[in-house]
Structures are given as C-alpha cells and as structure tokens.
Amino acid sequence: MIEINKLKKSFGKNEILKDINLKVNKGDVISILGPSGSGKTTLLRCMNYLCKADAGQMFFDGKKYEMSEVNHKEAKSIRMRTAFVFQGYNLFRNKTALENVTEGLIVVRKMNKEQAIVLAKQALDKVGLSNRYDYYPHQLSGGQQQRVAIARAFVTKPDVILFDEPTSALDPELIEEVLLVIRQLANEGMTMIIVTHELNFAKNVSNRIIFMDQGKIIEEGVPDTIFNTPQEERTKKFLKMFDGNLGYHNEN
C-alpha cells in the first residue's frame, strides 16, 4: 500500500533521517521503537507531509511521489487518505468533543452537518465517550482528550493512521484506556504505524516492529524475533533496559 524509498531529512546541519526504506501493507500494525532523537516522529511527519523531506520517494497504492517536490494539492490528497494522532492531542480548545470530530468532516470533506454529527457520535461512542459529546477539552482528562483525537482520526475512514507517541503526555493510570482503543482498531484491521515507548503494548498489538536509532532503521521483524532474539547489538542494548517486563534476556 505504502512504500518509502531512500527518505532523507535534515534540519540545518543535523541529519535526522538517513536513507529510510519502509514498506506498509494493508492491515499492518507497525510499531516504531527507539530512543528519543532517533527520528521516529520526523519519519511520521514526512509520511504525512507535515514536514517536507529533503529526498526520497513515496509510492501510495502504486502512485509515485518525489517527497521533496510534492505540491500542496498532492500533499492534501495524501492527507485525505491518512490520519495523524499527535502526542499532545491537538484538539480545538474552543470546540466540544463532538465539534472536534465533526470539524474535518464538514470543513475538509464537505459533508453535510447532520451526517457528520451522526458519524461523530458513533465514533465517540466507540471510544467510550457517549456521555461527553458537549464537553470542551479543558473539561476532559488527558486520556479522554486523546480518545477524542483518535475518534477524529478514524471517523474519516483513512487508509492508515499515524500515531506519534499517543500516550507520552498521559499519566500512567490513563494510558491503558487509550491503548485499549488502539488495540480495538488493530483487531478491526485498521492499518496503523505507531511510534511508542509502550514496549509491552507494541509486542502484543503489532505484526511488525521497527527499531530506529540515529536516523536509521537498525532492525525490523516480527515481535517475537525482535523482542526475544534481536540480531543487532544496538537493539539488544535498548531492550535490555526493559528486561524484566519483556522477557528478553541478554545471554552475552
């Protein structure tokens, strides 16, 4: 469905992404792991054209895009088929939960208001917020705000949802309620790419794991291989920090 070839991105002299190659098949749930500063978020932002790459190609259902030359129309077309869930929620503070979810349907997709409200309510019901339609973000917990953001993402029926550390801004007791929603979407076959530090969650929900460091994909594979028999020393070192929780043991 999506293929990225030789993606590069720098900010000034700081090279963030170095020849990234990535293939995403329909129904994939790919978790991207790695230390802070490894380029994970920049990769997602380049894929959604929130950030323009310096070089690289994207193939989306066979159509080729030169990532450094994509124009506004092409970027908009790609964003219409993708959704992005930010770590900081990015909700409109002056709009209710229901209005946050309907906004993209009405303004971007030109759907009539009545139909948009029906779909938005269904989406909020699905994430357990049927009693919060008229609440503003400041009246919601962090977990509830992120669930509104996820409802806003999947209500448009995107081909893929990109999650940028969706639980990093949450208190520990609120994390699970968000992960449960993502797990439900995975079970329904939604294609997702998830940047996360929740390693147990990644192990259980993903069909592929990617480990990044210093702007490169160091290792990728199925969860059992990555977590139990990683091949690269950098991957082993990273996972060793979570030895007790993940069942990975360094035998060296």
XYZ file of C-alpha atoms in Angstrom:
252
model
C 0.000 0.000 0.000
C 2.752 2.463 1.006
C 6.431 2.218 0.187
C 9.103 4.720 1.190
C 12.500 4.658 -0.540
C 15.673 6.498 0.492
C 13.939 9.108 2.646
C 16.272 11.799 3.930
C 15.624 14.786 6.169
C 17.921 17.316 7.823
C 17.321 20.391 9.930
C 20.254 22.652 9.199
C 23.377 20.521 9.590
C 21.559 17.994 11.766
C 20.770 14.913 9.668
C 17.602 13.429 11.181
C 16.686 10.682 8.683
C 19.262 8.790 6.653
C 18.066 6.729 3.683
C 14.950 5.320 5.321
C 13.212 2.480 3.465
C 9.816 1.328 4.699
C 7.019 -0.817 3.302
C 3.498 -0.801 4.748
C 0.938 -3.390 3.697
C -2.807 -3.048 4.169
C -3.743 -4.213 7.669
C -0.234 -3.824 9.067
C 0.185 -2.625 12.630
C 3.779 -1.405 12.760
C 5.292 -0.138 15.983
C 8.384 2.041 15.710
C 10.667 1.898 18.732
C 13.863 3.692 19.579
C 15.486 6.218 21.884
C 14.477 9.868 21.865
C 16.018 11.742 18.956
C 16.218 8.724 16.676
C 13.964 10.290 14.005
C 10.737 8.402 14.698
C 8.422 11.415 14.824
C 10.104 13.076 11.842
C 9.514 9.924 9.810
C 5.767 10.058 10.517
C 5.598 13.777 9.795
C 7.364 13.326 6.450
C 4.984 10.496 5.523
C 2.005 12.803 6.131
C 3.712 15.872 4.609
C 3.505 17.834 7.820
C 7.228 18.103 7.171
C 8.789 18.078 3.691
C 11.568 15.553 3.141
C 14.837 16.551 1.501
C 14.900 13.434 -0.678
C 13.114 10.146 -1.160
C 10.175 8.582 -2.928
C 6.766 7.509 -1.703
C 4.587 5.016 -3.537
C 0.977 5.171 -2.331
C -1.176 2.474 -3.966
C 1.227 2.495 -6.891
C 1.306 6.257 -7.437
C 4.793 7.693 -7.172
C 5.626 10.891 -5.289
C 9.004 12.610 -5.138
C 8.871 13.576 -1.483
C 10.954 16.734 -1.793
C 8.819 18.038 -4.675
C 5.256 17.267 -3.581
C 2.984 20.241 -4.173
C 0.130 21.442 -1.993
C -2.511 19.575 -3.994
C -0.623 16.277 -3.784
C 0.062 16.712 -0.059
C -3.628 17.410 0.558
C -4.564 14.306 -1.423
C -2.291 12.151 0.739
C -3.598 13.701 3.964
C -7.156 12.930 2.849
C -6.202 9.244 2.919
C -4.227 9.322 6.158
C -4.845 10.464 9.717
C -2.387 11.693 12.343
C -2.781 11.351 16.109
C -0.466 13.730 17.970
C 1.055 13.146 21.381
C -0.375 16.486 22.551
C -3.931 15.754 21.252
C -4.108 18.955 19.100
C -7.794 19.482 19.810
C -9.524 22.799 19.176
C -9.784 24.256 22.670
C -12.902 26.290 21.873
C -14.837 23.356 20.411
C -16.647 20.494 22.131
C -15.653 16.863 21.703
C -18.401 16.464 19.113
C -17.353 19.615 17.231
C -13.713 18.489 17.207
C -14.715 15.258 15.494
C -17.139 16.854 13.016
C -14.775 19.692 12.019
C -12.753 17.715 9.476
C -15.821 16.013 8.052
C -17.619 19.308 7.441
C -14.793 21.697 6.569
C -12.340 19.421 4.745
C -14.587 16.700 3.344
C -17.612 18.969 2.734
C -20.037 16.557 4.418
C -23.402 17.934 5.449
C -23.629 18.760 9.138
C -26.354 16.290 10.025
C -24.470 13.332 8.537
C -21.230 14.481 10.160
C -22.889 14.625 13.582
C -24.220 11.074 13.208
C -20.774 9.727 12.291
C -19.038 11.751 15.006
C -21.393 10.456 17.691
C -20.807 6.895 16.515
C -17.043 7.462 16.716
C -17.222 8.968 20.203
C -19.478 6.116 21.335
C -16.876 3.660 20.065
C -14.126 5.224 22.220
C -16.351 5.278 25.297
C -17.297 8.957 25.280
C -21.028 8.802 24.618
C -21.584 10.977 27.707
C -19.011 13.611 26.717
C -20.313 14.993 23.393
C -20.699 18.536 24.726
C -17.578 18.680 26.889
C -14.740 21.025 25.993
C -11.130 19.781 26.119
C -10.439 21.505 29.449
C -13.323 19.504 30.941
C -11.804 16.185 29.832
C -8.938 14.149 31.235
C -5.845 13.639 29.102
C -6.962 10.116 28.256
C -10.378 11.357 27.200
C -8.851 14.099 25.063
C -6.646 11.558 23.308
C -9.664 9.317 22.712
C -11.429 12.277 21.084
C -8.347 12.725 18.894
C -8.416 9.051 17.913
C -12.146 9.266 17.127
C -11.398 12.291 14.941
C -8.743 10.228 13.149
C -10.724 7.106 12.317
C -14.083 8.781 11.605
C -12.762 9.757 8.164
C -12.065 6.085 7.326
C -8.407 6.680 6.430
C -6.201 4.117 4.714
C -3.666 4.450 7.535
C -3.470 6.145 10.932
C -0.123 7.502 12.118
C 0.245 7.664 15.906
C 3.020 9.820 17.345
C 3.600 8.564 20.909
C -0.128 8.723 21.707
C 0.348 8.020 25.431
C 3.500 10.010 26.208
C 1.592 13.019 27.591
C -0.654 10.902 29.825
C -0.462 9.996 33.482
C 0.197 6.252 33.951
C -3.352 5.478 35.077
C -4.784 6.973 31.855
C -2.514 5.149 29.406
C -4.426 1.873 29.314
C -7.731 3.463 28.277
C -6.044 4.873 25.154
C -4.180 1.650 24.378
C -7.446 -0.291 24.574
C -8.915 1.892 21.819
C -5.857 1.405 19.600
C -5.955 -2.340 20.265
C -9.608 -2.412 19.172
C -8.739 -0.653 15.909
C -5.946 -3.170 15.315
C -8.366 -6.043 15.848
C -10.671 -4.492 13.254
C -7.904 -4.468 10.645
C -7.012 -0.762 10.631
C -3.594 -0.091 9.114
C -1.530 1.773 11.694
C 2.001 2.979 12.299
C 2.633 3.671 15.964
C 5.615 5.465 17.454
C 5.583 4.342 21.063
C 7.617 3.717 24.208
C 4.990 1.253 25.453
C 7.011 -1.839 24.591
C 4.681 -4.471 26.020
C 1.826 -2.924 24.071
C 3.929 -2.882 20.885
C 4.842 -6.519 21.390
C 1.216 -7.579 21.747
C -0.555 -5.407 19.176
C 1.915 -5.261 16.262
C 2.628 -7.613 13.418
C 5.925 -5.816 12.735
C 8.408 -3.958 14.900
C 10.909 -1.388 13.642
C 13.791 -0.246 15.807
C 15.369 3.103 14.907
C 18.456 4.867 16.168
C 20.339 7.949 14.933
C 18.122 8.399 11.898
C 18.355 4.827 10.633
C 16.272 1.674 10.783
C 18.608 -0.631 12.680
C 16.428 -3.732 12.735
C 12.915 -4.831 11.859
C 10.909 -8.009 12.080
C 8.031 -9.771 13.797
C 7.626 -9.032 17.516
C 8.760 -12.464 18.671
C 12.057 -12.118 16.818
C 12.757 -8.518 17.798
C 11.932 -8.948 21.482
C 13.287 -12.458 22.057
C 16.166 -12.896 19.601
C 17.257 -9.457 18.322
C 20.232 -9.588 15.989
C 21.729 -6.112 16.318
C 23.737 -5.082 19.372
C 22.068 -1.671 19.490
C 18.635 -3.313 19.613
C 19.790 -5.669 22.361
C 21.129 -2.778 24.413
C 17.886 -0.818 24.069
C 15.659 -3.762 25.010
C 17.870 -4.800 27.901
C 16.572 -1.777 29.801
C 13.170 -3.499 29.817
C 14.461 -6.997 30.524
C 12.137 -7.818 33.405
C 8.989 -6.595 31.687
C 9.507 -8.085 28.250
C 11.108 -11.441 28.933
C 14.171 -10.584 26.868
C 17.433 -11.864 28.306
C 20.887 -10.886 27.190
C 22.860 -14.110 27.039
C 26.213 -12.473 26.422
